XYZ file of C-alpha atoms in Angstrom:
724
model
C 6.169 -0.198 54.027
C 5.548 -3.835 53.275
C 9.009 -5.009 54.263
C 9.406 -3.592 57.748
C 8.380 -6.635 59.781
C 11.303 -8.607 58.409
C 13.677 -6.453 60.437
C 11.979 -6.389 63.825
C 14.708 -6.988 66.458
C 12.873 -10.038 67.796
C 12.776 -11.610 64.337
C 16.500 -11.039 63.862
C 17.277 -12.447 67.294
C 15.241 -15.577 66.537
C 17.029 -16.046 63.217
C 20.429 -15.740 64.861
C 19.529 -18.143 67.635
C 18.299 -20.747 65.171
C 21.395 -20.563 63.000
C 23.754 -20.676 65.984
C 22.012 -23.726 67.397
C 22.255 -25.533 64.091
C 25.816 -24.679 63.138
C 27.841 -23.972 66.307
C 30.889 -22.616 64.429
C 34.383 -21.077 63.767
C 37.266 -20.909 61.394
C 38.721 -18.366 59.052
C 38.395 -20.516 55.965
C 36.023 -18.195 54.105
C 36.567 -14.623 53.068
C 34.095 -13.241 55.570
C 34.042 -9.768 54.032
C 34.220 -10.846 50.389
C 30.695 -9.688 49.629
C 31.031 -6.588 51.841
C 34.111 -5.292 50.019
C 34.585 -3.841 46.543
C 37.923 -5.540 46.038
C 37.562 -8.507 48.396
C 40.629 -10.438 49.518
C 41.507 -11.940 46.159
C 41.246 -9.010 43.750
C 44.277 -6.780 43.309
C 43.587 -3.101 42.776
C 46.013 -3.293 39.853
C 43.670 -5.711 38.057
C 40.609 -3.480 38.403
C 39.620 -1.638 35.218
C 39.329 2.081 35.810
C 40.515 4.118 38.742
C 40.620 1.997 41.909
C 42.145 3.018 45.237
C 42.351 1.267 48.562
C 43.163 3.386 51.622
C 44.316 0.795 54.146
C 44.867 1.151 57.886
C 48.381 2.519 57.458
C 47.196 5.178 55.005
C 44.311 6.235 57.260
C 46.516 6.424 60.355
C 49.188 8.530 58.676
C 47.360 11.807 59.358
C 44.782 10.398 61.756
C 41.969 12.398 60.149
C 38.439 12.283 61.523
C 37.306 14.304 58.480
C 36.528 12.006 55.516
C 36.993 14.896 53.099
C 40.632 15.356 54.135
C 41.086 11.609 53.734
C 39.631 11.456 50.214
C 41.756 14.234 48.707
C 44.494 11.645 48.153
C 42.279 9.992 45.508
C 42.323 11.586 42.027
C 39.018 12.507 40.458
C 37.381 13.099 43.852
C 36.177 16.606 44.780
C 35.272 17.754 48.270
C 33.499 20.888 49.402
C 34.191 21.869 52.999
C 31.357 23.206 55.097
C 31.763 23.047 58.869
C 35.527 22.459 59.040
C 35.263 19.121 60.836
C 33.702 16.994 58.092
C 30.363 16.548 59.858
C 28.458 17.292 56.618
C 30.610 15.801 53.838
C 30.093 17.061 50.304
C 31.819 14.613 47.971
C 31.709 14.386 44.189
C 33.521 12.415 41.496
C 34.405 13.290 37.937
C 32.294 16.440 37.789
C 29.150 15.016 39.392
C 28.886 17.887 41.890
C 29.428 17.563 45.617
C 26.206 18.742 47.265
C 25.626 16.381 50.191
C 27.339 13.592 48.186
C 24.004 13.011 46.429
C 25.547 11.877 43.119
C 27.993 9.362 44.612
C 27.185 5.896 45.926
C 28.322 5.810 49.564
C 28.430 2.452 51.348
C 29.547 1.019 54.667
C 30.404 -2.663 54.646
C 28.800 -3.068 51.232
C 25.463 -1.514 52.240
C 24.063 1.816 51.066
C 24.911 4.332 53.791
C 22.606 7.224 52.871
C 19.482 7.085 55.074
C 17.291 7.234 51.963
C 19.550 6.594 48.988
C 16.706 6.560 46.443
C 14.102 8.992 47.774
C 16.370 11.566 49.505
C 20.061 11.031 48.665
C 21.251 14.475 49.813
C 20.776 13.601 53.472
C 22.750 14.864 56.460
C 24.202 11.541 57.557
C 27.629 10.161 56.778
C 29.377 7.239 58.503
C 31.959 8.260 61.093
C 35.121 7.931 59.052
C 37.474 8.064 62.039
C 36.441 4.573 63.153
C 36.873 2.954 59.720
C 39.552 0.344 59.140
C 39.887 1.003 55.423
C 38.254 2.915 52.572
C 37.732 1.663 49.013
C 37.173 4.069 46.138
C 36.172 2.900 42.685
C 35.421 5.016 39.625
C 34.647 4.001 36.091
C 33.171 0.934 34.519
C 33.286 -1.494 37.454
C 31.329 0.909 39.669
C 28.156 -0.028 37.754
C 27.733 -2.975 40.133
C 27.054 -0.569 42.982
C 24.033 1.566 42.076
C 21.775 3.374 42.075
C 24.197 6.174 41.080
C 26.760 4.926 38.575
C 28.177 8.011 36.825
C 30.899 9.097 39.210
C 31.817 6.158 41.371
C 31.467 4.462 44.722
C 33.035 4.858 48.150
C 32.871 1.830 50.427
C 34.028 2.201 54.026
C 34.927 -0.985 55.861
C 34.261 -0.863 59.584
C 36.306 -2.501 62.310
C 36.923 -6.149 61.545
C 36.954 -8.725 64.325
C 40.571 -9.316 65.428
C 42.061 -12.664 64.425
C 43.802 -12.975 67.824
C 42.079 -14.484 70.860
C 42.116 -11.049 72.463
C 43.226 -7.751 70.972
C 42.303 -4.122 71.245
C 43.289 -0.491 71.209
C 42.858 2.671 73.232
C 43.585 5.961 71.442
C 43.327 9.434 72.965
C 43.716 12.761 71.222
C 43.372 16.364 72.413
C 43.983 19.702 70.812
C 43.055 23.290 70.217
C 39.493 24.612 70.241
C 38.552 21.954 72.772
C 39.093 19.092 70.359
C 39.082 15.696 72.022
C 38.827 12.103 70.833
C 38.515 8.787 72.627
C 38.627 5.684 70.457
C 38.798 2.158 71.724
C 37.944 -1.382 70.729
C 38.366 -4.852 72.139
C 37.583 -8.212 70.614
C 38.881 -11.556 69.546
C 38.286 -14.832 67.766
C 37.611 -18.148 69.432
C 37.113 -21.580 67.984
C 33.408 -21.097 67.490
C 32.512 -17.494 68.313
C 34.192 -14.166 67.490
C 33.255 -10.625 68.465
C 34.383 -7.031 68.746
C 33.053 -3.909 70.472
C 34.175 -0.419 69.446
C 33.517 3.025 70.945
C 34.344 6.273 69.171
C 33.726 9.701 70.699
C 34.989 13.031 69.460
C 34.125 16.640 70.124
C 35.260 20.242 69.799
C 34.245 23.655 71.083
C 34.428 24.984 67.531
C 36.750 27.535 65.961
C 34.180 30.328 65.650
C 32.804 32.815 68.167
C 29.241 34.152 68.043
C 29.006 37.924 68.194
C 27.766 39.256 71.558
C 27.095 35.711 72.802
C 28.818 32.892 74.674
C 26.790 30.226 72.833
C 28.737 27.206 71.581
C 29.808 26.540 67.987
C 31.212 23.058 68.506
C 29.940 19.493 68.474
C 29.849 16.152 70.274
C 29.514 12.876 68.428
C 29.309 9.295 69.722
C 29.518 6.077 67.754
C 29.255 2.551 69.205
C 29.708 -0.616 67.151
C 29.399 -4.287 68.070
C 29.879 -7.396 65.943
C 29.224 -11.032 66.744
C 30.259 -13.778 64.333
C 29.755 -17.522 64.376
C 31.030 -19.931 61.760
C 30.947 -23.627 61.007
C 33.813 -26.056 61.453
C 36.332 -26.104 58.626
C 35.405 -29.723 57.898
C 31.747 -28.858 57.280
C 30.472 -29.744 53.823
C 29.166 -26.218 53.360
C 31.329 -23.810 55.321
C 29.270 -20.841 56.596
C 29.676 -17.621 58.513
C 27.016 -15.470 60.134
C 27.835 -12.022 61.453
C 25.570 -9.583 63.263
C 26.550 -5.928 63.249
C 24.798 -3.478 65.584
C 25.576 0.227 65.551
C 24.350 3.297 67.405
C 25.441 6.900 66.873
C 24.290 10.327 67.991
C 25.424 13.874 67.433
C 24.818 17.347 68.764
C 26.480 20.077 66.720
C 25.958 23.829 66.910
C 26.241 24.416 63.187
C 24.561 26.947 60.931
C 23.975 27.977 57.330
C 24.735 31.590 58.247
C 28.022 32.742 56.798
C 29.564 36.216 56.722
C 29.462 39.232 54.456
C 32.666 40.016 52.571
C 33.333 42.959 54.874
C 32.975 40.930 58.057
C 35.032 38.081 56.615
C 37.913 40.473 56.004
C 37.698 41.787 59.596
C 37.454 38.387 61.331
C 36.598 35.237 59.360
C 36.030 33.126 62.486
C 32.897 34.841 63.794
C 29.179 34.180 63.491
C 26.206 36.501 63.732
C 24.145 36.613 66.912
C 21.112 35.492 64.931
C 22.695 32.008 64.710
C 23.046 31.429 68.464
C 20.187 28.883 68.625
C 21.348 26.808 65.651
C 21.867 23.138 66.496
C 21.807 19.786 64.735
C 20.784 16.736 66.762
C 20.881 13.253 65.229
C 20.377 9.628 66.187
C 21.295 6.651 64.042
C 20.561 2.957 64.605
C 21.718 0.172 62.343
C 21.305 -3.585 62.203
C 23.144 -5.621 59.607
C 23.138 -9.397 59.273
C 25.798 -10.886 56.981
C 25.809 -14.509 55.886
C 28.268 -16.284 53.622
C 28.391 -19.910 52.510
C 30.854 -21.871 50.413
C 28.606 -23.942 48.180
C 31.594 -25.670 46.572
C 35.186 -24.918 45.648
C 33.905 -22.786 42.773
C 30.741 -21.194 44.151
C 30.064 -19.031 47.196
C 27.099 -16.928 48.218
C 27.056 -13.776 50.334
C 23.813 -12.324 51.667
C 23.147 -9.222 53.762
C 19.973 -7.994 55.414
C 20.095 -4.431 56.708
C 18.017 -1.915 58.619
C 18.903 1.782 59.054
C 16.921 4.181 61.227
C 18.096 7.797 61.225
C 16.479 10.818 62.840
C 17.693 14.388 62.767
C 16.532 17.884 63.536
C 18.631 20.767 62.318
C 17.217 23.715 64.207
C 18.668 26.631 62.282
C 18.013 30.228 61.292
C 16.163 30.424 57.981
C 14.980 34.050 57.819
C 15.989 37.382 59.351
C 13.412 40.176 59.430
C 11.286 38.078 57.077
C 14.067 37.731 54.478
C 15.752 34.461 53.508
C 19.487 34.285 54.130
C 20.353 34.672 50.437
C 17.827 37.476 49.880
C 18.860 40.034 52.477
C 18.777 38.043 55.715
C 22.568 37.876 56.087
C 22.908 41.630 55.511
C 20.220 42.342 58.125
C 21.967 40.123 60.671
C 25.312 41.800 59.963
C 23.864 45.306 60.301
C 22.193 44.434 63.607
C 25.388 43.014 65.120
C 27.221 46.184 64.103
C 24.584 48.442 65.722
C 21.655 46.995 67.677
C 20.138 50.443 68.281
C 18.240 50.108 64.995
C 15.641 48.046 66.899
C 14.848 44.425 67.687
C 15.675 41.773 65.135
C 13.119 39.120 64.131
C 14.611 35.686 63.472
C 12.817 32.621 62.109
C 14.446 29.400 63.293
C 13.230 26.386 61.378
C 13.108 22.932 62.882
C 14.212 20.832 59.907
C 12.877 17.724 61.593
C 13.107 14.540 59.527
C 13.052 10.798 60.080
C 14.623 8.353 57.636
C 14.251 4.624 57.198
C 16.113 2.271 54.875
C 15.991 -1.505 54.773
C 16.600 -4.300 52.364
C 18.201 -7.600 51.446
C 21.011 -8.115 48.953
C 22.817 -11.215 47.793
C 25.798 -11.925 45.549
C 26.757 -15.282 44.037
C 30.466 -15.671 43.232
C 31.410 -18.225 40.584
C 34.987 -19.228 39.765
C 34.951 -20.746 36.274
C 38.672 -20.555 35.630
C 38.993 -17.891 32.920
C 35.625 -16.426 33.945
C 35.096 -14.866 37.374
C 31.363 -14.229 37.604
C 29.237 -12.251 40.030
C 25.439 -12.356 40.095
C 23.766 -9.855 42.383
C 20.250 -8.952 43.496
C 18.959 -6.345 45.951
C 15.521 -5.395 47.194
C 15.526 -2.020 48.911
C 13.019 0.322 50.530
C 13.580 3.754 52.004
C 11.671 6.854 53.035
C 12.086 10.356 54.395
C 9.397 11.774 56.684
C 9.571 15.584 56.862
C 7.638 17.048 59.781
C 8.897 20.586 60.252
C 7.942 23.862 61.896
C 9.251 27.401 62.414
C 9.766 29.255 65.694
C 10.103 33.043 65.691
C 12.517 34.802 68.044
C 13.262 38.421 68.842
C 16.777 39.682 69.578
C 16.846 42.823 71.697
C 19.498 45.537 71.939
C 21.447 43.408 74.436
C 21.548 40.624 71.824
C 19.424 38.334 73.987
C 17.331 35.953 71.878
C 13.853 35.173 73.247
C 11.041 33.081 71.809
C 8.223 35.228 70.435
C 6.051 32.631 68.666
C 6.339 28.863 68.898
C 5.531 27.036 65.680
C 3.254 24.009 65.417
C 5.020 20.812 64.286
C 3.992 19.850 60.773
C 3.045 23.372 59.634
C 6.169 24.093 57.602
C 6.850 20.898 55.661
C 4.705 17.823 56.095
C 5.358 15.046 53.626
C 6.780 11.567 53.109
C 9.052 10.743 50.184
C 9.503 7.013 49.675
C 11.010 4.532 47.280
C 11.161 0.821 46.587
C 13.628 -0.717 44.178
C 14.774 -4.024 42.770
C 18.299 -4.161 41.369
C 19.969 -7.008 39.487
C 23.457 -7.242 38.060
C 25.797 -9.678 36.377
C 29.504 -9.090 36.021
C 32.027 -11.262 34.201
C 35.782 -10.898 34.502
C 37.211 -12.917 31.611
C 40.950 -13.527 31.403
C 42.481 -14.525 28.100
C 46.255 -14.407 27.738
C 47.305 -10.861 28.741
C 43.799 -9.410 28.437
C 41.232 -9.054 31.203
C 37.775 -8.251 29.873
C 35.168 -6.971 32.335
C 31.590 -6.959 31.081
C 28.652 -6.021 33.249
C 24.936 -5.363 33.085
C 22.830 -3.778 35.816
C 19.050 -3.451 35.915
C 17.177 -1.127 38.270
C 13.404 -1.000 38.645
C 12.265 1.646 41.127
C 9.148 3.453 42.258
C 9.655 6.851 43.890
C 6.685 8.593 45.514
C 5.695 11.677 47.489
C 2.708 12.054 49.803
C 2.306 15.699 50.817
C -0.162 16.989 53.445
C 0.862 20.621 52.921
C 1.224 23.126 55.735
C -2.329 23.177 57.068
C -2.851 19.530 58.030
C -0.285 18.685 60.739
C -2.434 15.797 62.006
C -2.452 14.250 58.522
C -6.191 13.672 58.573
C -6.907 14.633 54.968
C -5.872 12.746 51.850
C -2.428 13.973 50.820
C -1.434 14.988 47.327
C 0.353 12.142 45.615
C 3.062 12.086 42.983
C 4.686 8.949 41.656
C 7.579 8.228 39.348
C 8.202 4.709 38.028
C 11.611 4.203 36.462
C 13.516 1.248 35.143
C 16.882 1.243 33.423
C 19.450 -1.114 31.912
C 23.070 -0.120 32.586
C 25.717 -1.938 30.515
C 29.464 -1.617 31.031
C 32.541 -2.920 29.245
C 36.199 -2.555 30.221
C 39.472 -4.067 29.051
C 42.893 -4.200 30.656
C 45.951 -5.316 28.718
C 49.142 -6.403 30.429
C 51.946 -4.993 28.281
C 54.547 -6.518 30.594
C 55.032 -7.269 34.276
C 55.089 -3.553 35.095
C 52.704 -1.817 32.700
C 48.946 -2.265 32.231
C 46.753 -0.405 29.735
C 43.074 0.055 30.530
C 39.948 1.452 28.951
C 36.199 1.209 29.268
C 32.743 2.547 28.592
C 29.597 2.458 30.732
C 26.172 3.984 31.000
C 25.784 6.348 33.943
C 22.533 6.878 35.812
C 20.961 8.685 38.766
C 17.269 8.332 39.739
C 14.829 11.237 39.394
C 13.709 13.195 42.438
C 10.302 12.535 44.025
C 7.615 15.184 43.852
C 8.288 16.280 40.273
C 6.101 14.874 37.527
C 8.524 16.361 34.985
C 11.619 14.966 36.712
C 13.795 12.855 34.459
C 16.527 10.369 35.216
C 20.098 11.526 34.902
C 21.814 9.569 32.140
C 25.245 9.650 30.564
C 27.759 7.576 28.651
C 31.140 7.529 30.373
C 34.490 6.718 28.806
C 37.963 6.274 30.260
C 41.388 5.380 28.925
C 44.663 5.128 30.771
C 47.552 3.126 32.110
C 48.855 1.773 35.376
C 52.555 1.237 36.140
C 54.168 -0.572 39.066
C 57.851 -1.395 39.373
C 59.747 -1.809 42.610
C 59.459 1.506 44.508
C 57.565 3.348 41.742
C 53.826 3.260 41.064
C 51.708 5.453 38.809
C 48.235 5.672 37.321
C 47.110 8.076 34.596
C 43.532 8.048 33.312
C 41.614 10.344 30.968
C 37.841 10.397 31.429
C 34.881 11.793 29.522
C 31.253 11.852 30.678
C 28.738 12.637 27.944
C 25.471 13.532 29.674
C 22.263 13.300 27.690
C 20.578 14.727 30.793
C 22.146 16.050 33.967
C 19.838 17.017 36.784
C 20.236 19.219 39.820
C 18.199 18.844 42.993
C 17.328 21.924 45.003
C 18.359 21.560 48.660
C 18.650 23.862 51.641
C 22.415 23.323 51.650
C 22.596 25.046 48.248
C 20.635 28.058 49.454
C 17.333 27.214 47.777
C 14.194 28.951 49.034
C 11.816 26.917 51.190
C 9.134 26.554 48.523
C 11.697 25.294 46.016
C 13.440 22.655 48.125
C 13.080 19.190 46.623
C 12.516 20.374 43.075
C 14.612 18.903 40.286
C 15.911 20.812 37.284
C 16.992 19.102 34.088
C 20.053 20.591 32.386
C 19.985 18.320 29.360
C 23.324 17.779 27.626
C 26.491 18.412 29.610
C 30.098 17.466 28.858
C 32.564 16.627 31.617
C 36.087 15.583 30.760
C 39.380 15.454 32.536
C 42.585 13.757 33.490
C 43.632 11.971 36.684
C 47.164 11.267 37.827
C 48.356 9.299 40.839
C 52.059 8.589 41.389
C 54.166 7.355 44.251
C 57.835 6.758 44.917
C 59.749 5.557 47.979
C 63.356 6.732 48.114
C 65.851 4.707 50.116
C 68.107 7.113 52.048
C 69.930 4.489 54.047
C 68.510 4.354 57.551
C 65.609 6.565 56.474
C 62.946 6.089 53.794
C 61.302 8.982 51.966
C 57.838 8.091 50.611
C 56.428 10.589 48.104
C 52.859 10.615 46.824
C 51.361 12.881 44.149
C 47.706 13.296 43.165
C 46.446 15.584 40.399
C 43.046 16.090 38.740
C 42.153 18.306 35.792
C 38.458 18.798 34.993
C 36.669 20.666 32.218
C 32.865 21.069 32.241
C 30.388 22.606 29.811
C 26.612 23.014 29.632
C 25.464 22.307 26.062
C 21.978 23.807 26.491
C 20.558 27.166 27.574
C 17.865 27.054 30.266
C 16.596 28.776 33.394
C 16.288 27.261 36.862
C 15.625 28.313 40.438
C 18.634 26.312 41.537
C 20.887 28.969 43.082
C 24.121 27.444 41.824
C 22.810 27.135 38.252
C 20.425 30.047 37.736
C 20.062 31.162 34.106
C 22.444 29.017 32.078
C 23.726 29.773 28.574
C 25.557 27.401 26.243
C 29.201 27.117 27.201
C 28.765 27.813 30.911
C 30.863 25.771 33.309
C 29.545 23.845 36.294
C 29.802 25.529 39.693
C 31.968 24.209 42.513
C 34.074 22.006 40.228
C 37.702 23.207 40.243
C 39.620 22.972 36.999
C 42.799 21.966 38.845
C 43.465 20.261 42.148
C 46.742 18.887 43.369
C 48.128 17.147 46.432
C 51.705 16.262 47.345
C 52.717 14.248 50.407
C 56.364 13.841 51.417
C 57.429 11.763 54.392
C 60.505 10.623 56.292
C 60.383 7.284 58.068
C 62.842 5.684 60.501
C 62.708 2.536 62.599
C 60.363 3.938 65.261
C 59.252 7.321 63.933
C 57.640 8.965 60.963
C 56.873 12.506 59.788
C 54.742 13.643 56.836
C 53.953 16.960 55.201
C 50.894 17.230 52.972
C 50.406 20.124 50.544
C 46.902 20.433 49.081
C 46.076 22.901 46.294
C 42.535 23.647 45.114
C 42.026 25.862 42.083
C 39.470 28.594 41.581
C 35.804 27.591 41.582
C 32.680 29.241 40.282
C 29.835 29.709 42.745
C 27.279 29.729 39.916
C 27.245 28.514 36.328
C 29.313 30.848 34.144
C 32.196 31.217 31.722
C 35.125 33.480 30.975
C 37.249 35.082 33.659
C 36.586 34.417 37.313
C 35.174 37.313 39.332
C 35.367 38.485 42.937
C 32.110 36.619 43.561
C 33.827 33.301 42.826
C 36.109 31.363 45.180
C 39.862 31.927 45.026
C 42.401 29.147 44.821
C 44.084 28.052 48.026
C 46.958 25.982 49.335
C 46.617 24.219 52.687
C 49.479 22.365 54.394
C 49.038 19.615 57.015
C 51.752 18.032 59.155
C 51.836 14.753 61.044
C 54.447 13.053 63.242
C 54.448 9.627 64.929
C 56.894 8.200 67.469
C 56.825 4.685 68.923
C 57.728 4.909 72.596
C 57.334 1.135 72.874
C 56.408 -1.736 70.603
C 52.707 -1.236 71.341
C 52.607 2.442 72.287
C 52.746 5.492 70.071
C 52.500 9.251 70.485
C 51.357 11.537 67.673
C 51.485 15.218 66.852
C 49.320 16.741 64.118
C 48.857 20.219 62.709
C 46.011 20.835 60.280
C 46.446 23.975 58.167
C 50.051 24.442 59.284
C 50.433 27.876 57.640
C 47.102 29.105 59.063
C 45.640 29.866 55.638
C 42.405 31.885 55.769
C 40.203 30.668 52.940
C 36.638 30.625 51.680
C 34.995 27.220 51.297
C 31.558 28.111 49.885
C 29.345 31.126 49.226
C 25.908 29.589 49.523
C 23.031 31.501 51.115
C 24.561 34.756 49.908
C 27.383 34.609 52.457
C 30.885 33.307 53.044
C 31.709 30.059 54.864
C 35.288 29.700 56.059
C 37.723 26.807 56.409
C 39.235 25.578 59.655
C 42.258 27.581 60.892
C 45.523 26.098 62.132
C 44.721 23.395 64.674
C 47.245 21.381 66.690
C 46.532 18.056 68.387
C 48.564 15.501 70.351
C 47.650 11.867 70.782
C 48.530 8.619 72.485
C 47.767 5.070 71.355
C 48.077 1.784 73.187
C 47.601 -1.565 71.424
C 47.301 -4.974 73.006
């Protein structure tokens, strides 16, 4: 890549040293996260056109989730698909986009694309550690067009730990629970006259809630995340007030997860088991990030925020891919189940694939903010590069009658998948928020120009000596958006908008097309005293929806990476969010309701090798998009205590495109209840008690790979927090 030298650590260090020596700084005059946040410090969520939700520290700490998918269910129009039970592999979708590896949603941390290769390989296996986040911003609809490259569903921006405003402040939080769950979370930092900093450490782990048949192998995980920030800023009397912040992050993970689910028969006997053929399965990851944020107040009306970023992510998911020569979805699961029931049939042959991949993403983005009284303008530009280097192999094991798994044949690295997918992109946008009387008009235009490529050496050239096959896809697109809010009175706001939705084509397919749609929304927002409500109807009219074949969907090895174009698809629905806080004297009762209705329909007939689509006929509905989902949270809050009960309902889901009545092959509806309690034993000390899945509901999450994956059972944890 042509841009890599810009982000060498030595270059960054030199740049920091030079700026510090020139400016020698500190003050909180500027909004230091203005260009890192969707809403900033000055924008009210109530003024945003479309569905906008801000989950602040209090909301995140209410249930103390480390699973981002449990956190996001409080936002209407957001769909989550559980996989491992702990949220290690989030699958998040919005407004019918599909959830597979969150590939159709723009995920950011501190205003920067979080996916390791957001353009060339969006369905990656990395997601920021949500348990260390200070707040989460969710935006759907017209305003999300500023945050490409995917603009159909919406954007999730997670804001990491901000530097404390005090001279010295920090926290130590401990949590322990069933199945060996443990969490240690601490940070310390402060702000001086010229220099501010914070250091944060987050570690969590579990032994897992499943047992492997005939084996004492682990099914849990360990994950570490370390963050450090250093900020310097100019004196408040400086002509051009500036701030420079360096963010450094390191994370690693070892998780004994698998794609092997259970047969229906084994699920009914014991849903929390795994087959012995999965005993070697393990995901190991390492993530490094550098981010340099600079902001400058050019005048009272103009400010400029610039970010340079570098993300390096490596992972190897070493997992069972075939049993007795059969893929998991084509007989492999049944063979593994039969062997565990009776090993006297003979040794079992198991292929364990090393899904070894390295990702790199880097770029520079800048936003100019202009306050022109009635017009609030934003001008943005981003240059971005990313790549995914697949260098995989397959080891073959034998399992004997004692269920011992021994290596029979070691694979050669680079002989299974050996290619590099890469992308470079330039994005520009302009957004104008124009206020006239009781109207706020938001008009935006985004331009993306991207080149997506694949260099493939095949399976017989692990040294990459020969010239690889080369496929290239050049795409550029203009994405307009228009939204209007009308203030009926002090309490009621009407809103509506239209935008063009887009998702880039996949690399490696000459026939791959961009995903494009026109998206409409219309609704209202009401706020009065202790009552707040938002109701929005949405409609996405796809001229072309595409689906990307991934291992997580059960696609065969030779088909992974292929894109299938569905053509016209209609997605429409209704979102409701309402809250009320009842005053019961010495006790308050906050109530929060979230509801989403979604209807989907393929408008074309076609065939695909995408397992979740298959052979589609006109009128089929999208898989893994529930028609109804509902969440109700009721709390009681006193002076030094609080308790909350959360009831989450998810309707039936299809596992493949279809229509008419649901069948036994589809996924039943479920209701899961969580409970949380907090008690302040001192002004700066708190104890917590949490129960996830209070009623111990046994439920199916997915049926990919021809087998059943199960949700997490009832899990209790206790915690202690000390603030200073």
